[in-house]
CSV table of C-alpha atoms in Angstrom, one decimal:
chain,number,residue,atom,x,y,z
A,134,GLU,CA,-16.6,-32.1,-1.8
A,135,LEU,CA,-13.6,-30.0,-0.7
A,136,ILE,CA,-14.3,-27.5,-3.5
A,137,ASN,CA,-17.9,-27.2,-2.4
A,138,LYS,CA,-16.7,-26.7,1.2
A,139,ALA,CA,-14.4,-23.9,0.0
A,140,LYS,CA,-17.3,-22.3,-2.0
A,141,SER,CA,-19.5,-22.4,1.2
A,142,ILE,CA,-16.8,-20.3,2.8
A,143,ASP,CA,-16.4,-17.9,-0.2
A,144,SER,CA,-19.3,-18.0,-2.6
A,145,SER,CA,-17.4,-15.8,-5.2
A,146,LEU,CA,-14.7,-18.5,-5.5
A,147,ASP,CA,-13.7,-19.8,-9.0
A,148,PRO,CA,-13.7,-23.6,-8.5
A,149,MET,CA,-11.0,-24.1,-11.0
A,150,ARG,CA,-8.6,-21.7,-9.2
A,151,ILE,CA,-8.9,-23.7,-5.9
A,152,LYS,CA,-9.0,-27.2,-7.4
A,153,GLY,CA,-5.3,-27.2,-8.3
A,154,ARG,CA,-4.3,-26.0,-4.9
A,155,ILE,CA,-6.4,-28.7,-3.2
A,156,GLN,CA,-4.9,-31.5,-5.4
A,157,THR,CA,-1.4,-30.2,-4.6
A,158,LEU,CA,-2.0,-30.1,-0.8
A,159,LEU,CA,-3.6,-33.5,-0.2
A,160,PRO,CA,-0.5,-35.6,-0.5
A,161,TYR,CA,1.6,-33.0,1.4
A,162,SER,CA,3.7,-33.9,4.4
A,163,ALA,CA,4.1,-31.7,7.5
A,164,THR,CA,7.3,-30.2,6.1
A,165,ASP,CA,5.6,-29.2,2.8
A,166,ILE,CA,2.7,-27.7,4.7
A,167,LEU,CA,4.9,-25.5,6.8
A,168,ASP,CA,6.2,-23.9,3.6
A,169,TRP,CA,2.7,-23.6,2.0
A,170,GLY,CA,1.9,-20.0,1.0
A,171,GLU,CA,5.4,-18.7,1.5
A,172,ARG,CA,5.6,-17.4,-2.0
A,173,ASN,CA,2.9,-15.0,-1.2
A,174,LEU,CA,4.1,-14.1,2.3
A,175,ALA,CA,7.4,-12.8,1.1
A,176,PRO,CA,5.8,-10.1,-1.2
A,177,LEU,CA,3.6,-9.1,1.8
A,178,ARG,CA,6.7,-8.4,3.9
A,179,ASP,CA,8.3,-6.6,1.0
A,180,ALA,CA,5.3,-4.4,0.2
A,181,SER,CA,4.9,-3.5,3.9
A,182,THR,CA,8.6,-2.3,4.0
A,183,LYS,CA,8.3,-0.4,0.7
A,184,LYS,CA,5.1,1.4,1.8
A,185,THR,CA,6.7,2.3,5.2
A,186,ASN,CA,9.8,3.7,3.4
A,187,ILE,CA,7.5,5.8,1.2
A,188,LEU,CA,5.6,7.2,4.2
A,189,ASN,CA,8.9,8.0,5.9
A,190,GLU,CA,10.0,9.9,2.8
A,191,MET,CA,6.7,11.7,2.6
A,192,ASN,CA,7.1,12.9,6.2
A,193,ARG,CA,10.7,14.0,5.4
A,194,ILE,CA,9.6,16.0,2.3
A,195,ASN,CA,6.6,17.5,4.2
A,196,ALA,CA,4.8,18.6,1.0
A,197,PHE,CA,1.6,19.6,2.9
A,198,GLY,CA,3.6,21.5,5.5
A,199,TRP,CA,5.3,23.5,2.7
A,200,LEU,CA,2.0,24.1,1.0
A,201,GLU,CA,0.6,25.5,4.2
A,202,ASP,CA,3.6,27.8,4.7
A,203,ALA,CA,3.3,29.0,1.1
A,204,LYS,CA,-0.4,29.7,1.5
A,205,ASN,CA,0.1,31.6,4.7
A,206,ALA,CA,3.0,33.6,3.2
A,207,SER,CA,1.0,34.5,0.1
A,208,CYS,CA,-2.0,35.8,2.2
A,209,LYS,CA,0.0,37.7,4.8
A,210,PRO,CA,-0.1,41.5,4.4
A,211,PRO,CA,3.6,42.6,3.8
A,212,SER,CA,5.2,44.4,6.7
A,213,PHE,CA,8.5,46.3,6.9
A,214,LEU,CA,10.4,43.4,8.4
A,215,ASP,CA,9.1,41.0,5.7
A,216,ARG,CA,11.5,42.7,3.3
A,217,PHE,CA,14.4,41.3,5.2
A,218,THR,CA,13.0,38.0,6.7
A,219,ALA,CA,10.1,36.7,4.6
A,220,LYS,CA,10.8,34.0,2.0
A,221,PRO,CA,9.9,35.3,-1.6
A,222,PRO,CA,7.5,33.6,-3.9
A,223,HIS,CA,10.2,32.0,-6.1
A,224,PHE,CA,11.6,30.2,-2.9
A,225,TYR,CA,8.2,28.5,-2.5
A,226,GLU,CA,8.0,27.8,-6.2
A,227,ALA,CA,11.3,26.0,-6.2
A,228,VAL,CA,10.4,24.0,-3.0
A,229,LEU,CA,6.9,23.0,-4.1
A,230,THR,CA,8.1,22.1,-7.6
A,231,LYS,CA,10.7,19.7,-6.0
A,232,CYS,CA,8.0,18.3,-3.7
A,233,ARG,CA,5.7,17.7,-6.7
A,234,GLY,CA,8.3,15.7,-8.5
A,235,GLU,CA,8.9,13.5,-5.5
A,236,MET,CA,5.2,13.0,-4.9
A,237,MET,CA,4.7,12.0,-8.5
A,238,SER,CA,7.5,9.4,-8.2
A,239,PHE,CA,5.6,8.0,-5.1
A,240,VAL,CA,2.3,7.8,-7.1
A,241,THR,CA,4.1,5.8,-9.8
A,242,SER,CA,5.8,3.5,-7.3
A,243,LEU,CA,2.5,3.0,-5.3
A,244,GLU,CA,0.5,2.4,-8.5
A,245,LYS,CA,2.9,-0.4,-9.5
A,246,MET,CA,2.9,-1.8,-6.0
A,247,LYS,CA,-0.9,-1.8,-5.9
A,248,LYS,CA,-1.1,-3.6,-9.2
A,249,GLU,CA,1.4,-6.3,-8.2
A,250,PHE,CA,0.1,-6.7,-4.7
A,251,GLU,CA,-3.5,-7.1,-5.7
A,252,ARG,CA,-2.6,-10.5,-7.2
A,253,GLU,CA,-0.7,-11.5,-4.1
A,254,VAL,CA,-3.7,-10.7,-1.8
A,255,LYS,CA,-5.9,-12.9,-4.0
A,256,ASP,CA,-3.4,-15.7,-4.1
A,257,LEU,CA,-2.9,-15.6,-0.3
A,258,HIS,CA,-6.6,-15.9,0.2
A,259,LEU,CA,-6.7,-19.0,-2.1
A,260,ASP,CA,-3.8,-20.6,-0.3
A,261,ALA,CA,-5.4,-20.1,3.1
A,262,LEU,CA,-8.8,-21.3,1.9
A,263,ALA,CA,-7.4,-24.4,0.2
A,264,LEU,CA,-5.4,-25.4,3.3
A,265,THR,CA,-8.4,-24.7,5.6
A,266,VAL,CA,-10.6,-27.1,3.7
A,267,CYS,CA,-7.9,-29.8,3.5
A,268,CYS,CA,-7.0,-29.8,7.3
A,269,ASP,CA,-9.4,-32.7,8.2
A,270,GLN,CA,-8.1,-34.8,5.3
A,271,TYR,CA,-4.8,-35.5,7.0
A,272,ILE,CA,-4.7,-38.7,9.0
A,273,ASP,CA,-1.3,-38.1,10.7
A,274,LEU,CA,-2.0,-36.0,13.8
A,275,ASN,CA,1.2,-33.9,13.5
A,276,THR,CA,0.5,-33.1,9.8
A,277,LYS,CA,-3.1,-32.2,10.7
A,278,GLN,CA,-1.9,-29.9,13.5
A,279,CYS,CA,0.7,-28.3,11.2
A,280,ALA,CA,-2.1,-27.7,8.6
A,281,VAL,CA,-4.5,-26.2,11.2
A,282,GLU,CA,-1.8,-23.7,12.5
A,283,ARG,CA,-0.5,-22.9,9.0
A,284,ALA,CA,-4.0,-22.2,7.7
A,285,LYS,CA,-4.6,-19.9,10.7
A,286,THR,CA,-1.4,-18.0,9.9
A,287,LEU,CA,-2.3,-17.6,6.3
A,288,ARG,CA,-5.8,-16.4,7.1
A,289,LEU,CA,-4.4,-13.8,9.4
A,290,ALA,CA,-1.7,-12.8,6.9
A,291,HIS,CA,-4.5,-12.4,4.3
A,292,GLN,CA,-6.3,-10.0,6.6
A,293,THR,CA,-3.1,-8.1,7.1
A,294,ALA,CA,-2.5,-8.0,3.3
A,295,ALA,CA,-6.0,-6.7,2.7
A,296,MET,CA,-5.5,-3.9,5.2
A,297,LEU,CA,-2.0,-3.1,3.7
A,298,PHE,CA,-3.6,-3.0,0.2
A,299,THR,CA,-6.1,-0.4,1.5
A,300,THR,CA,-3.3,1.7,3.1
A,301,ILE,CA,-1.4,1.6,-0.2
A,302,GLU,CA,-4.5,3.0,-2.0
A,303,GLN,CA,-4.9,5.7,0.8
A,304,THR,CA,-1.2,6.7,0.5
A,305,MET,CA,-1.5,6.9,-3.2
A,306,GLN,CA,-4.5,9.2,-2.8
A,307,GLN,CA,-2.5,11.4,-0.4
A,308,CYS,CA,0.3,11.8,-2.9
A,309,SER,CA,-2.2,12.6,-5.7
A,310,ASN,CA,-3.9,15.2,-3.5
A,311,ALA,CA,-0.5,16.8,-2.8
A,312,VAL,CA,0.3,17.0,-6.5
A,313,GLN,CA,-3.1,18.6,-7.3
A,314,GLN,CA,-2.8,21.1,-4.5
A,315,ILE,CA,0.7,22.1,-5.5
A,316,ASP,CA,-0.4,22.5,-9.1
A,317,SER,CA,-3.2,24.7,-8.1
A,318,PHE,CA,-1.0,26.9,-5.9
A,319,VAL,CA,1.9,27.2,-8.4
A,320,SER,CA,-0.5,27.8,-11.4
A,321,VAL,CA,-3.0,30.2,-9.7
A,322,THR,CA,-2.0,31.6,-6.4
A,323,LEU,CA,1.8,32.0,-7.0
A,324,PRO,CA,1.4,34.2,-10.2
A,325,ASN,CA,-1.0,36.5,-8.4
A,326,TRP,CA,1.3,36.7,-5.4
A,327,LYS,CA,4.2,37.6,-7.7
A,328,MET,CA,2.2,40.4,-9.3
A,329,MET,CA,1.4,41.8,-5.8
A,330,LYS,CA,5.1,41.9,-4.8
């Protein structure tokens, strides 16, 4: 009955994946319920911190800003003062090559994070769903209240995790775009610029 109730909430649900969770939850006390889902909440907090750190590093490195500066410098007609003040092509080559290496390391980290976090998002959904359908089964009012509140927390955490997963994908795409644009500039624009110097 509880599995059917869960399937009515999420029709894509694999009954065998939720069955074990429901069987585990039914004899639980209030203390046990307050810890339910914690194993998936911890990775959510960790992933959020790691992604924020990568974004801060991306802002510090400013790959797109350097690309824009390099493009502007390569298109600008040389003036007399540029001989003394303008940064030469090899300066941008070095900076952009360094930026590319750092962006590639972020792509690798984000790819790994995405793969690991995808499982956590699914597990958090199952934990929230299992507790949601079990809430009415608890006779003790305090246990029932704990179950209702914990299920609500896990549902909201799952929504947050799903949004975080999307932003991890978006950040990975940004890093990939930076690498591709740097490759294009260094391989095509920069050699032409050097020849014109």
